[in-house]
Tab-separated table of C-alpha atoms in Angstrom:
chain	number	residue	atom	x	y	z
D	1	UNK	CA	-85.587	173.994	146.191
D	2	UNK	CA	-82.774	174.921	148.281
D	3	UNK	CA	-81.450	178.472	148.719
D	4	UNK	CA	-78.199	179.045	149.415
D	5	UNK	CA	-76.699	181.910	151.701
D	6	UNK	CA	-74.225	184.183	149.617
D	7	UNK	CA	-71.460	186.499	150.957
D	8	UNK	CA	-71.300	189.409	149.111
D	9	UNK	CA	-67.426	190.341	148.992
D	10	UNK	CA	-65.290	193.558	147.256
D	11	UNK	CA	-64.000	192.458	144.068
D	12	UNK	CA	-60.009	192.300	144.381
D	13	UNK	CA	-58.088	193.448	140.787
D	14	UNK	CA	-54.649	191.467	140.373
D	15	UNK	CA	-52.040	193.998	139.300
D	16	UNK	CA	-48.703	194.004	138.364
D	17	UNK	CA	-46.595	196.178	141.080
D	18	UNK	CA	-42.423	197.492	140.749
D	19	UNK	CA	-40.263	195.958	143.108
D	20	UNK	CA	-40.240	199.475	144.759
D	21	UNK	CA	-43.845	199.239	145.975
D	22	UNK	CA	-44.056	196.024	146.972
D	23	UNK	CA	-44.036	196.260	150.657
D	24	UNK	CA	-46.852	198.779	149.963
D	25	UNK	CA	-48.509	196.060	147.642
D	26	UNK	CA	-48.159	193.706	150.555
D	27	UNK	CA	-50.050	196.136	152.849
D	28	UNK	CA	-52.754	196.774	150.684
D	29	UNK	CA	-53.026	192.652	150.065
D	30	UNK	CA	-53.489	192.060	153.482
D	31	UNK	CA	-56.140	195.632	153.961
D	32	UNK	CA	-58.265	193.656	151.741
D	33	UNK	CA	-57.940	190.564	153.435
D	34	UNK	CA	-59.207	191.973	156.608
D	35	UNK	CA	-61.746	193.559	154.873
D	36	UNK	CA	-62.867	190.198	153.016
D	37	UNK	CA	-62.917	188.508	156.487
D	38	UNK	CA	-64.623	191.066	158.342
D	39	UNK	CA	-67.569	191.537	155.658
D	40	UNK	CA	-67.778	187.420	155.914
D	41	UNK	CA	-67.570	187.455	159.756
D	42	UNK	CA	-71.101	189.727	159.751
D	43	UNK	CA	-73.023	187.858	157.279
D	44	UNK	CA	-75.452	185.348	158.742
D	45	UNK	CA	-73.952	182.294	157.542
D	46	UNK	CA	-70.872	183.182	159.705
D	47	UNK	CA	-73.208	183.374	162.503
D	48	UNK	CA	-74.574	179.888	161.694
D	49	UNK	CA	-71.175	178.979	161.930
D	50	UNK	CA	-69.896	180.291	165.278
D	51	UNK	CA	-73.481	179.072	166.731
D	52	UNK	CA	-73.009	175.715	165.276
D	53	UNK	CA	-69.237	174.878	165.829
D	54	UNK	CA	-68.089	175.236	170.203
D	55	UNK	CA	-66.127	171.806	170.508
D	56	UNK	CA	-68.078	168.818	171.399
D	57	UNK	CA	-67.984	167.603	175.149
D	58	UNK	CA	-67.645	164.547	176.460
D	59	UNK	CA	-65.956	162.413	179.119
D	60	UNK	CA	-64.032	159.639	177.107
D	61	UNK	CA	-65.577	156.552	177.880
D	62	UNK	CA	-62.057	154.439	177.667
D	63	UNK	CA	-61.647	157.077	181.078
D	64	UNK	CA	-58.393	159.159	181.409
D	65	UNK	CA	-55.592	158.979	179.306
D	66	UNK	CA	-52.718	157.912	181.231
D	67	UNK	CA	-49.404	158.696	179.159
D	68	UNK	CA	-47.616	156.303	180.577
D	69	UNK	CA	-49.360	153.427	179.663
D	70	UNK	CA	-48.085	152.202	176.560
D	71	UNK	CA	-50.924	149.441	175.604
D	72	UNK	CA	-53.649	152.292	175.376
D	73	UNK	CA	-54.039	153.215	171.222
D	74	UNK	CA	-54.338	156.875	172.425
D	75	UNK	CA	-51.123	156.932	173.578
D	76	UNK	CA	-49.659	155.136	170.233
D	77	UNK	CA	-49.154	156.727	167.049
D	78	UNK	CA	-48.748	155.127	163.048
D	79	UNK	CA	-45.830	157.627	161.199
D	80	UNK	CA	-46.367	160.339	164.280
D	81	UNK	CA	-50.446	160.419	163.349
D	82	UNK	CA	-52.581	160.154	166.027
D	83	UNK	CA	-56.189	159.534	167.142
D	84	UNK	CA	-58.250	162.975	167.506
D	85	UNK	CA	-55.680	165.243	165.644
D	86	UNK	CA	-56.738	167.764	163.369
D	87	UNK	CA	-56.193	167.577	159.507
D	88	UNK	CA	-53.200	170.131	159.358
D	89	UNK	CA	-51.835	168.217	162.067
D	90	UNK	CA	-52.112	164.608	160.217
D	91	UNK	CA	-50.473	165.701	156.794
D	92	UNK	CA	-47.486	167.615	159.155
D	93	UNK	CA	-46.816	164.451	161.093
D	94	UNK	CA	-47.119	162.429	157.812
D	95	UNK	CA	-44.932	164.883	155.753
D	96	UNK	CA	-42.403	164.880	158.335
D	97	UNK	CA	-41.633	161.026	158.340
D	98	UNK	CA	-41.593	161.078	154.534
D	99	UNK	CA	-44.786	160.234	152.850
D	100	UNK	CA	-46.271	162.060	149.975
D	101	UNK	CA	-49.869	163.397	149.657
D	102	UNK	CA	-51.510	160.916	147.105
D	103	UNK	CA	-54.219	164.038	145.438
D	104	UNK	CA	-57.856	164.582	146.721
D	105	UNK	CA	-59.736	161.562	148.468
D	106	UNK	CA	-63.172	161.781	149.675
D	107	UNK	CA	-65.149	164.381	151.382
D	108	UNK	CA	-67.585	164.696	153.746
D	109	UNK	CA	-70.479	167.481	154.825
D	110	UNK	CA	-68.799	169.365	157.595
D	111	UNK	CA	-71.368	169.078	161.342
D	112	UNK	CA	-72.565	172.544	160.573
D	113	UNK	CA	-73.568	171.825	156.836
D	114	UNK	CA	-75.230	168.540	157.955
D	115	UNK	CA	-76.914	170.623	160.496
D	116	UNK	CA	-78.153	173.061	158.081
D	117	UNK	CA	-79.910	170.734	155.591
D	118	UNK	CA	-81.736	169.091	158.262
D	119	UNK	CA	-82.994	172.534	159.226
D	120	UNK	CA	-84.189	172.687	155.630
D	121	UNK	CA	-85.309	169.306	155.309
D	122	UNK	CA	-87.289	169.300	158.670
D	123	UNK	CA	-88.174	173.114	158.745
D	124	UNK	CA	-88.470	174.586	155.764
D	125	UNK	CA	-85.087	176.852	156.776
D	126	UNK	CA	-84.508	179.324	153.921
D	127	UNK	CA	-80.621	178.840	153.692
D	128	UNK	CA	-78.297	176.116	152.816
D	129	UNK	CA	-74.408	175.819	153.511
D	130	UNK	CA	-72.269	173.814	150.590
D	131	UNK	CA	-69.133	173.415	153.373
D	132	UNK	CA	-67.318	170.089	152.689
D	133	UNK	CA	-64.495	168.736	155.295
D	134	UNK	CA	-61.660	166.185	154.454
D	135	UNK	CA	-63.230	162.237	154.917
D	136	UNK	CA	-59.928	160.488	154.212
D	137	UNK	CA	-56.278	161.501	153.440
D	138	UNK	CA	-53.798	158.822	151.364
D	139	UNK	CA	-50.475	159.458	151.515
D	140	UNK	CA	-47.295	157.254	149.993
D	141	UNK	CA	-44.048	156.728	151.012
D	142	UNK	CA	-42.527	153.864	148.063
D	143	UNK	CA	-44.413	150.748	148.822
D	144	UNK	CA	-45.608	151.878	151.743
D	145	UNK	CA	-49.519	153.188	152.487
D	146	UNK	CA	-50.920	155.170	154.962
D	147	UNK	CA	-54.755	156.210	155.065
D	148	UNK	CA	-55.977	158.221	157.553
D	149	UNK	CA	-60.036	158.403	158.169
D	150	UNK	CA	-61.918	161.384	159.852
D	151	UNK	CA	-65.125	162.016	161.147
D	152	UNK	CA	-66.781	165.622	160.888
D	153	UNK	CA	-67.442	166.639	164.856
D	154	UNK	CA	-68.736	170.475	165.556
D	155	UNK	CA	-65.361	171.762	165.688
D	156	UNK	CA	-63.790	170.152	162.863
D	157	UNK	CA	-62.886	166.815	161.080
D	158	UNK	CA	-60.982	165.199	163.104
D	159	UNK	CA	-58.410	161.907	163.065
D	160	UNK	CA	-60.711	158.540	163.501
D	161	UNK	CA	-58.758	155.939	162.058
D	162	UNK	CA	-55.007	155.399	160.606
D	163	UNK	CA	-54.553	152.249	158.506
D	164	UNK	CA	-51.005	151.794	157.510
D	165	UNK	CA	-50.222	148.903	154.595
D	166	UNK	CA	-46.553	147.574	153.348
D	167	UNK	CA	-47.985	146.306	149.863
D	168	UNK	CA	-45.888	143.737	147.639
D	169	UNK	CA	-42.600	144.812	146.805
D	170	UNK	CA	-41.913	146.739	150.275
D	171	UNK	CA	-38.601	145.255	151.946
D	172	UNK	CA	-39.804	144.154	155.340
D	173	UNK	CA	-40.691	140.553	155.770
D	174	UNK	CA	-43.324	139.456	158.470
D	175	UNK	CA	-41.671	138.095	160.853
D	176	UNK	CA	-39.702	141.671	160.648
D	177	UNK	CA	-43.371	143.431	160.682
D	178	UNK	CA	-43.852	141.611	163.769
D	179	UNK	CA	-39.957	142.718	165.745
D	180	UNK	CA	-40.528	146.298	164.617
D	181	UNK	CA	-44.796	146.342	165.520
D	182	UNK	CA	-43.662	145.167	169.001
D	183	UNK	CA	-40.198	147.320	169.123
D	184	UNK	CA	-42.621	150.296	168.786
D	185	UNK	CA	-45.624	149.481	170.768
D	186	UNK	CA	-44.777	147.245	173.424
D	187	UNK	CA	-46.229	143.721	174.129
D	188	UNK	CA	-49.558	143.232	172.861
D	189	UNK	CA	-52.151	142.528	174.979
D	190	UNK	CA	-53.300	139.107	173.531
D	191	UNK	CA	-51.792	135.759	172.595
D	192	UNK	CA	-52.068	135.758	168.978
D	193	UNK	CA	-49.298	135.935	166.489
D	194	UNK	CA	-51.314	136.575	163.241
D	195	UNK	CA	-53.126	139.559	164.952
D	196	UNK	CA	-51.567	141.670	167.884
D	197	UNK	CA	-53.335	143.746	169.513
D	198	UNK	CA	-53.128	146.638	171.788
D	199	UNK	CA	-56.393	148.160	173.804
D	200	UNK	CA	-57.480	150.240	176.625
D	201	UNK	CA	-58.312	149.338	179.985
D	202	UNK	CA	-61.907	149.598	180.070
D	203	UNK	CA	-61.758	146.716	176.719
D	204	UNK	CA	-58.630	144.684	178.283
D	205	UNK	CA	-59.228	141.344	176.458
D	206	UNK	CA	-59.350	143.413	173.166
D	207	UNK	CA	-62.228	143.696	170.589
D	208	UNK	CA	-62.019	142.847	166.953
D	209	UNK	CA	-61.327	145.472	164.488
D	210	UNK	CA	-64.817	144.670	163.034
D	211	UNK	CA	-66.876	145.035	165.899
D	212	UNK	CA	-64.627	147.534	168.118
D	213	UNK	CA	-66.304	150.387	170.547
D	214	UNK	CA	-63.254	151.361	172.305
D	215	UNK	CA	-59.567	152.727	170.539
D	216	UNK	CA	-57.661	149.638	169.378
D	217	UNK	CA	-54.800	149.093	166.871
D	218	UNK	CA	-54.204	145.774	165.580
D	219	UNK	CA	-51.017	144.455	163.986
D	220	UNK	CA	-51.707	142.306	161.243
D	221	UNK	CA	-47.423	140.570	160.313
D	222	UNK	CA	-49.021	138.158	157.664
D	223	UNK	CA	-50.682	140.954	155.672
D	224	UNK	CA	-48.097	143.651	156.896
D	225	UNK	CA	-51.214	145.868	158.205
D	226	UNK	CA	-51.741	148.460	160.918
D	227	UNK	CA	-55.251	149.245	162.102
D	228	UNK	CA	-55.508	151.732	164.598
D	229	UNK	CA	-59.161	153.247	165.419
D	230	UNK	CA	-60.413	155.730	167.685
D	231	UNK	CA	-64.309	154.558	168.663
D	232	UNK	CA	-65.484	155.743	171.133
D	233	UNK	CA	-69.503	155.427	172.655
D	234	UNK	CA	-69.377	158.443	175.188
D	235	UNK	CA	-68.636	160.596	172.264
D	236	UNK	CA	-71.136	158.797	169.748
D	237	UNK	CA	-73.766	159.292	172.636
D	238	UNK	CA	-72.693	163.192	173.333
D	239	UNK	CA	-72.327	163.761	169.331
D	240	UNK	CA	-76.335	162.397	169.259
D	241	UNK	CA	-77.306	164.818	171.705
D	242	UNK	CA	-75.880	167.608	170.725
D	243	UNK	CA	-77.304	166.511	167.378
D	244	UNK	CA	-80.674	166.861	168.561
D	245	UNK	CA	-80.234	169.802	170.180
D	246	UNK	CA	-78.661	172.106	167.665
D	247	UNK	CA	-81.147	171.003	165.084
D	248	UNK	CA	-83.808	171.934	168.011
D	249	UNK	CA	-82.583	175.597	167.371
D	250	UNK	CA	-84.648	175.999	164.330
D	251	UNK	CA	-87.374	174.279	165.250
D	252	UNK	CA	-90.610	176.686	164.603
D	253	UNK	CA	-92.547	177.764	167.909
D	254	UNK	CA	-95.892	176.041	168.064
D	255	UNK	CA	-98.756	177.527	167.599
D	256	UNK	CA	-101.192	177.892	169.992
D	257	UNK	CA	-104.851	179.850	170.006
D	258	UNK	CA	-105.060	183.588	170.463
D	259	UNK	CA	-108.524	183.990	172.315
């Protein structure tokens, strides 16, 4: 059986204040807030946390982004989202060229919860964390689509994949999909008309979605479809080792004979 870690925290009373207190109120509200967060910040499952959560490092394997190379998918964007950005930063973007938040989509186990059960699992570790992460945001905008994929890394879900779809009904044609795709992004990097694509350096005759290991977006005009994704093997390899290693932290000493 697992056995979870609980914060112990003050119980907070809602109250109805006059206007004339209210800045007072608003004091005391944010007293207790600091209080809250400092009795979590000294509890051990916030010191799982900070141990389990320093960004992951990694040389890209696609090299150095160059800005001003408009072919590489790092450098492009689908409604202002971009590869690698943060959840807070995806829904702003989306938000701010008019799409609307669909409701809850899937989550995921966060890096340090995943972590955690495997020190159960493998060690018999007497704690658990329950921490879920966003997996996938939807968002609308009329007959237009927009899903946005993350993948839980040590500090945080981050932006993975952003597939953008003009379903039936939308008013852009495909031969418009096409002007606008290549208005935006530049000339693709292949020869195709029913699938443009745009890649990095390192993959310059450009993968297929299906089987891609470096960032690519693909343009779809027939099916009115946007792919872009964010692989990347450097940081599959670094998230592996650091994997192994922070799962290694638990691991019990061996025992060895005392005469």
């Amino acid at each position: 059986m697992i056995h979870r870690l609980f914060i112990a925290l003050p119980i907070i009373v809602a109250v109805t204040v006059p206007s004339a207190l209210a800045a007072q109120t608003n004091d005391l509200g944010r007293s207790l807030v600091r209080l809250v967060d400092a009795v979590a910040t000294n509890n051990q499952q916030r010191k799982v946390l900070l141990e389990l959560t320093p960004p992951l490092a990694y040389e890209p394997a696609a090299g150095p982004t160059d800005p001003a190379n408009r072919n590489d998918p790092r450098n492009l964007d689908i409604a202002g989202v971009r590869l690698g950005m943060t959840v807070r930063q995806a829904q702003t973007a989306l938000r701010a060229a008019g799409y609307v938040d669909a409701g809850p989509r899937d989550t995921q186990d966060s890096y340090a919860a995943t972590i955690v059960y495997r020190w159960h699992t493998t060690y018999d570790y007497k704690g658990s964390l329950n921490e879920h992460v966003e997996k996938e945001l939807l968002w609308n905008k009329g007959k237009e689509e927009i899903s946005v994929k993350l993948i839980a890394l040590p500090e945080g879900p981050r932006v993975n994949e952003i597939n953008y779809w003009a379903k039936d009904g939308a008013p852009i044609s495909s031969a418009e999909f096409a002007r606008r795709a290549v208005a935006k992004y530049g000339q693709p990097v292949n020869e195709d008309a029913n699938e443009l694509r745009w890649c990095t350096i390192k993959a310059p005759d450009c993968e297929q979605y299906n089987d891609a290991k470096y960032p690519l977006l693909v343009a779809s005009p027939s099916s009115r479809h946007l792919d872009l994704i964010g692989n990347d093997p450097a940081r599959q390899q670094a998230y592996a080792e650091r994997f192994a290693a922070d799962v290694e932290r638990r691991k019990p000493a061996e025992k060895v004979p005392s005469f």
